[in-house]
Amino acid sequence: MHLGESTRECEYSQISTRSSTPMETPYKKKTPKKRKWETFPGRNRFYCDGRIMMAKQTGVFYLTLVLILVTCGLFFTFDCWFLAEQLTPIIPVIGAVLFLFVIGTLLRTSFSDPGVLPRATPDEAADLERQIDVANGSTGYRPPPRTKEVVINGQTVKLKYCFTCKIFRPPRASHCSLCDNCVERFDHHCPWVGNCVGKRNYRFFYMFILSLSFLTVFIFAFVITHIILNSQRIGFLSALKDSPASVLEVVVCFFSVWSIVGLSGFHTYLISSNQTTNEDIKGSWSSKRSKDNYNPYSYGNIFTNCCAALCGPLPPSLIDRRGFIQSDAPQLAPPTNGLPMYGSTQSQQSHKQVNTVDCHLQAKAAHCDCPHNSGVLLQGVAHHTGRGPEPRTEAESHVRARFGAAAARQIHLKARGGGISSSPWSPLQIILMLGLN
Amino acid sequence: MAETHSLQDLRHQAAVIAKVFIQRDYTNGTLCQFQTKFPSELETKIDKQQFEETVRTLNNLYAEAEKLGSQSYVEGCLACLTAYTIFLCMETHYEKVLKKIAKYIQEQNDKVYAPRGLLLTDPLERGLRVIEITIFEDRSLTQ
């Protein structure tokens, strides 16, 4: 804010993000910008600077990986030479292609975001609470679990309220207790892949188990062939002694075939009827519940259901793990009693220093002072008083004139793709807001 | 309007009076659609027609993103055949439409909402749960 300038000049003055007064410098620390995955509220693990996302317990995933790698490694080392010579060299080629496909889809399933729903921002949560209180006629105690009913294609579906994420879960979404996230189109949490299986990675999971069934059957069949062909030449026991690895492979494959092929069959059924494991286990759309019960999400025919699940559009990740946390988060200032309000651009990180009490008590005093002083009183908000980048659009300059620098800055941030961090309010803020309300 | 503000106005930090949240409409299943019901808080701020037109356009754009058609099938099959490596160089159809949506929201903010003291937030920043409309205090009326 430049004092003494004409109104027209003020409209286009630079809004600098850096504070210039000596008083403000101690508070202006150059903190390194954090990425959103670093403050992600769920129980997930992130690798490669947020590119890879997995569940907390990954032990079983490593077991899966080891089993596949060891079995295939043994197959290529001990059995493939014999089979390539005796039968055809295409066998190792097909084996290699299947192996690469299995590993690719496994890693894709394990490392991608299954469709996690970001938690509600404090304003959203407050708005929902207000709506629910209005509906319930609130009293002091916590009301019973909140549900909303919605009619989807003729079926009544109950949407449950998630107390952790503070949202009404969309249909087919569920909260994974292991990862502590709500996941869209939640299928199940698979420890073998070390991740939840949801909307965004279901097709990769299905491809993984399908290709793994083919690979298991393939290895099983050809190892048996190898032993049989070999035993025709040198006898059964000698053949076994000749390649002991084959015995191990047969054992692993034998036990895997039953489970993996069975699982593939089950998921093929789920895909063709457009259900999730979660819904099937609960019998949500089972006709046993009631005669009129049917699946409202099914497209009617098996082909369309399969195409939709496997070849449909892939939605992007909603949690933006690699985005940077924006420290300017315009928040709803709590209502006062006619006193002018400051502090609409409270820094999330300095919210402990700047609380609404400060704003409320000092607003009147600051109103009469020059902007620099008011900035000092508001500490962390200081560097937002009237400064910011040059207005880029007509809207910005217009809004700045009418609604102030903070509003214009918000538009500017939006234009740059700024987001708002999802860190929760401090308890003090919540208490103050309740008190002021 | 810009000419009549005073220095006092500029010192007076803008207050965010309220935020209105337009919730999702699940009557057509899990497709991303928003309710077109006109919220009461916006009654004095914006024309009902204008608001409904914005939400309806957004709904159409989201429907286009999630549409199951030959284009999405071809893209899906091609992606599967290339082991999804094709997305390293190509944008998905969904992402392209999301960019279109971001542009539309920016344009609506510039032309329609900002002059009325409102600001639309891209639903993608809210996990496609709500359309957040921020209402700013109009100080030219309070002076």
PDB file of N, CA, C and O in Angstrom, chain B residues 65-91:
ATOM      1  N   ALA B  65     -16.091 -35.305 -20.137  1.00  0.00           N
ATOM      2  CA  ALA B  65     -14.835 -35.911 -19.688  1.00  0.00           C
ATOM      3  C   ALA B  65     -14.996 -37.388 -19.406  1.00  0.00           C
ATOM      4  O   ALA B  65     -14.119 -38.193 -19.700  1.00  0.00           O
ATOM      5  N   GLU B  66     -16.159 -37.744 -18.818  1.00  0.00           N
ATOM      6  CA  GLU B  66     -16.346 -39.131 -18.391  1.00  0.00           C
ATOM      7  C   GLU B  66     -17.139 -39.945 -19.389  1.00  0.00           C
ATOM      8  O   GLU B  66     -17.562 -41.053 -19.085  1.00  0.00           O
ATOM      9  N   LYS B  67     -17.361 -39.395 -20.559  1.00  0.00           N
ATOM     10  CA  LYS B  67     -18.206 -40.073 -21.524  1.00  0.00           C
ATOM     11  C   LYS B  67     -17.577 -41.388 -21.996  1.00  0.00           C
ATOM     12  O   LYS B  67     -16.383 -41.456 -22.261  1.00  0.00           O
ATOM     13  N   LEU B  68     -18.414 -42.423 -22.086  1.00  0.00           N
ATOM     14  CA  LEU B  68     -17.948 -43.705 -22.618  1.00  0.00           C
ATOM     15  C   LEU B  68     -18.277 -43.735 -24.085  1.00  0.00           C
ATOM     16  O   LEU B  68     -19.418 -43.942 -24.462  1.00  0.00           O
ATOM     17  N   GLY B  69     -17.260 -43.514 -24.889  1.00  0.00           N
ATOM     18  CA  GLY B  69     -17.534 -43.552 -26.310  1.00  0.00           C
ATOM     19  C   GLY B  69     -16.387 -44.238 -27.014  1.00  0.00           C
ATOM     20  O   GLY B  69     -15.463 -44.754 -26.393  1.00  0.00           O
ATOM     21  N   SER B  70     -16.415 -44.214 -28.327  1.00  0.00           N
ATOM     22  CA  SER B  70     -15.359 -44.896 -29.071  1.00  0.00           C
ATOM     23  C   SER B  70     -14.004 -44.270 -28.788  1.00  0.00           C
ATOM     24  O   SER B  70     -12.988 -44.963 -28.727  1.00  0.00           O
ATOM     25  N   GLN B  71     -14.001 -42.950 -28.589  1.00  0.00           N
ATOM     26  CA  GLN B  71     -12.724 -42.282 -28.351  1.00  0.00           C
ATOM     27  C   GLN B  71     -12.069 -42.773 -27.061  1.00  0.00           C
ATOM     28  O   GLN B  71     -10.870 -43.071 -27.022  1.00  0.00           O
ATOM     29  N   SER B  72     -12.878 -42.889 -25.997  1.00  0.00           N
ATOM     30  CA  SER B  72     -12.300 -43.313 -24.715  1.00  0.00           C
ATOM     31  C   SER B  72     -11.870 -44.772 -24.771  1.00  0.00           C
ATOM     32  O   SER B  72     -10.860 -45.149 -24.178  1.00  0.00           O
ATOM     33  N   TYR B  73     -12.627 -45.602 -25.528  1.00  0.00           N
ATOM     34  CA  TYR B  73     -12.258 -47.011 -25.650  1.00  0.00           C
ATOM     35  C   TYR B  73     -10.943 -47.167 -26.393  1.00  0.00           C
ATOM     36  O   TYR B  73     -10.068 -47.945 -25.992  1.00  0.00           O
ATOM     37  N   VAL B  74     -10.811 -46.417 -27.490  1.00  0.00           N
ATOM     38  CA  VAL B  74      -9.581 -46.492 -28.283  1.00  0.00           C
ATOM     39  C   VAL B  74      -8.398 -46.066 -27.429  1.00  0.00           C
ATOM     40  O   VAL B  74      -7.349 -46.725 -27.402  1.00  0.00           O
ATOM     41  N   GLU B  75      -8.608 -44.984 -26.694  1.00  0.00           N
ATOM     42  CA  GLU B  75      -7.540 -44.477 -25.823  1.00  0.00           C
ATOM     43  C   GLU B  75      -7.183 -45.517 -24.771  1.00  0.00           C
ATOM     44  O   GLU B  75      -6.005 -45.774 -24.508  1.00  0.00           O
ATOM     45  N   GLY B  76      -8.203 -46.151 -24.179  1.00  0.00           N
ATOM     46  CA  GLY B  76      -7.975 -47.158 -23.147  1.00  0.00           C
ATOM     47  C   GLY B  76      -7.229 -48.368 -23.672  1.00  0.00           C
ATOM     48  O   GLY B  76      -6.278 -48.851 -23.052  1.00  0.00           O
ATOM     49  N   CYS B  77      -7.628 -48.842 -24.831  1.00  0.00           N
ATOM     50  CA  CYS B  77      -6.985 -50.018 -25.414  1.00  0.00           C
ATOM     51  C   CYS B  77      -5.553 -49.725 -25.807  1.00  0.00           C
ATOM     52  O   CYS B  77      -4.639 -50.509 -25.543  1.00  0.00           O
ATOM     53  N   LEU B  78      -5.374 -48.559 -26.429  1.00  0.00           N
ATOM     54  CA  LEU B  78      -4.023 -48.160 -26.840  1.00  0.00           C
ATOM     55  C   LEU B  78      -3.110 -48.060 -25.626  1.00  0.00           C
ATOM     56  O   LEU B  78      -1.952 -48.493 -25.647  1.00  0.00           O
ATOM     57  N   ALA B  79      -3.653 -47.488 -24.551  1.00  0.00           N
ATOM     58  CA  ALA B  79      -2.873 -47.328 -23.328  1.00  0.00           C
ATOM     59  C   ALA B  79      -2.478 -48.686 -22.763  1.00  0.00           C
ATOM     60  O   ALA B  79      -1.344 -48.904 -22.360  1.00  0.00           O
ATOM     61  N   CYS B  80      -3.435 -49.627 -22.779  1.00  0.00           N
ATOM     62  CA  CYS B  80      -3.163 -50.966 -22.258  1.00  0.00           C
ATOM     63  C   CYS B  80      -2.081 -51.640 -23.085  1.00  0.00           C
ATOM     64  O   CYS B  80      -1.165 -52.253 -22.531  1.00  0.00           O
ATOM     65  N   LEU B  81      -2.163 -51.506 -24.403  1.00  0.00           N
ATOM     66  CA  LEU B  81      -1.194 -52.163 -25.266  1.00  0.00           C
ATOM     67  C   LEU B  81       0.209 -51.606 -25.085  1.00  0.00           C
ATOM     68  O   LEU B  81       1.186 -52.321 -25.235  1.00  0.00           O
ATOM     69  N   THR B  82       0.297 -50.326 -24.793  1.00  0.00           N
ATOM     70  CA  THR B  82       1.622 -49.727 -24.599  1.00  0.00           C
ATOM     71  C   THR B  82       2.026 -49.745 -23.134  1.00  0.00           C
ATOM     72  O   THR B  82       2.942 -49.029 -22.730  1.00  0.00           O
ATOM     73  N   ALA B  83       1.335 -50.565 -22.341  1.00  0.00           N
ATOM     74  CA  ALA B  83       1.596 -50.672 -20.897  1.00  0.00           C
ATOM     75  C   ALA B  83       1.527 -49.319 -20.209  1.00  0.00           C
ATOM     76  O   ALA B  83       2.315 -49.011 -19.325  1.00  0.00           O
ATOM     77  N   TYR B  84       0.579 -48.489 -20.659  1.00  0.00           N
ATOM     78  CA  TYR B  84       0.299 -47.178 -20.075  1.00  0.00           C
ATOM     79  C   TYR B  84       1.466 -46.213 -20.144  1.00  0.00           C
ATOM     80  O   TYR B  84       1.449 -45.166 -19.512  1.00  0.00           O
ATOM     81  N   THR B  85       2.471 -46.546 -20.948  1.00  0.00           N
ATOM     82  CA  THR B  85       3.597 -45.624 -21.082  1.00  0.00           C
ATOM     83  C   THR B  85       3.240 -44.460 -21.998  1.00  0.00           C
ATOM     84  O   THR B  85       3.908 -43.437 -22.020  1.00  0.00           O
ATOM     85  N   ILE B  86       2.149 -44.636 -22.757  1.00  0.00           N
ATOM     86  CA  ILE B  86       1.766 -43.594 -23.699  1.00  0.00           C
ATOM     87  C   ILE B  86       1.362 -42.309 -22.978  1.00  0.00           C
ATOM     88  O   ILE B  86       1.472 -41.212 -23.516  1.00  0.00           O
ATOM     89  N   PHE B  87       0.968 -42.452 -21.715  1.00  0.00           N
ATOM     90  CA  PHE B  87       0.559 -41.266 -20.978  1.00  0.00           C
ATOM     91  C   PHE B  87       1.730 -40.414 -20.512  1.00  0.00           C
ATOM     92  O   PHE B  87       1.550 -39.355 -19.929  1.00  0.00           O
ATOM     93  N   LEU B  88       2.936 -40.913 -20.758  1.00  0.00           N
ATOM     94  CA  LEU B  88       4.097 -40.075 -20.449  1.00  0.00           C
ATOM     95  C   LEU B  88       4.220 -38.947 -21.471  1.00  0.00           C
ATOM     96  O   LEU B  88       4.778 -37.899 -21.194  1.00  0.00           O
ATOM     97  N   CYS B  89       3.730 -39.207 -22.682  1.00  0.00           N
ATOM     98  CA  CYS B  89       3.849 -38.167 -23.717  1.00  0.00           C
ATOM     99  C   CYS B  89       2.504 -37.567 -24.121  1.00  0.00           C
ATOM    100  O   CYS B  89       2.437 -36.520 -24.734  1.00  0.00           O
ATOM    101  N   MET B  90       1.423 -38.242 -23.736  1.00  0.00           N
ATOM    102  CA  MET B  90       0.111 -37.785 -24.181  1.00  0.00           C
ATOM    103  C   MET B  90      -0.774 -37.492 -22.979  1.00  0.00           C
ATOM    104  O   MET B  90      -0.666 -38.172 -21.955  1.00  0.00           O
ATOM    105  N   GLU B  91      -1.634 -36.531 -23.123  1.00  0.00           N
ATOM    106  CA  GLU B  91      -2.585 -36.221 -22.060  1.00  0.00           C
ATOM    107  C   GLU B  91      -3.821 -37.079 -22.231  1.00  0.00           C
ATOM    108  O   GLU B  91      -4.257 -37.290 -23.352  1.00  0.00           O
TER     109      GLU B  91
END
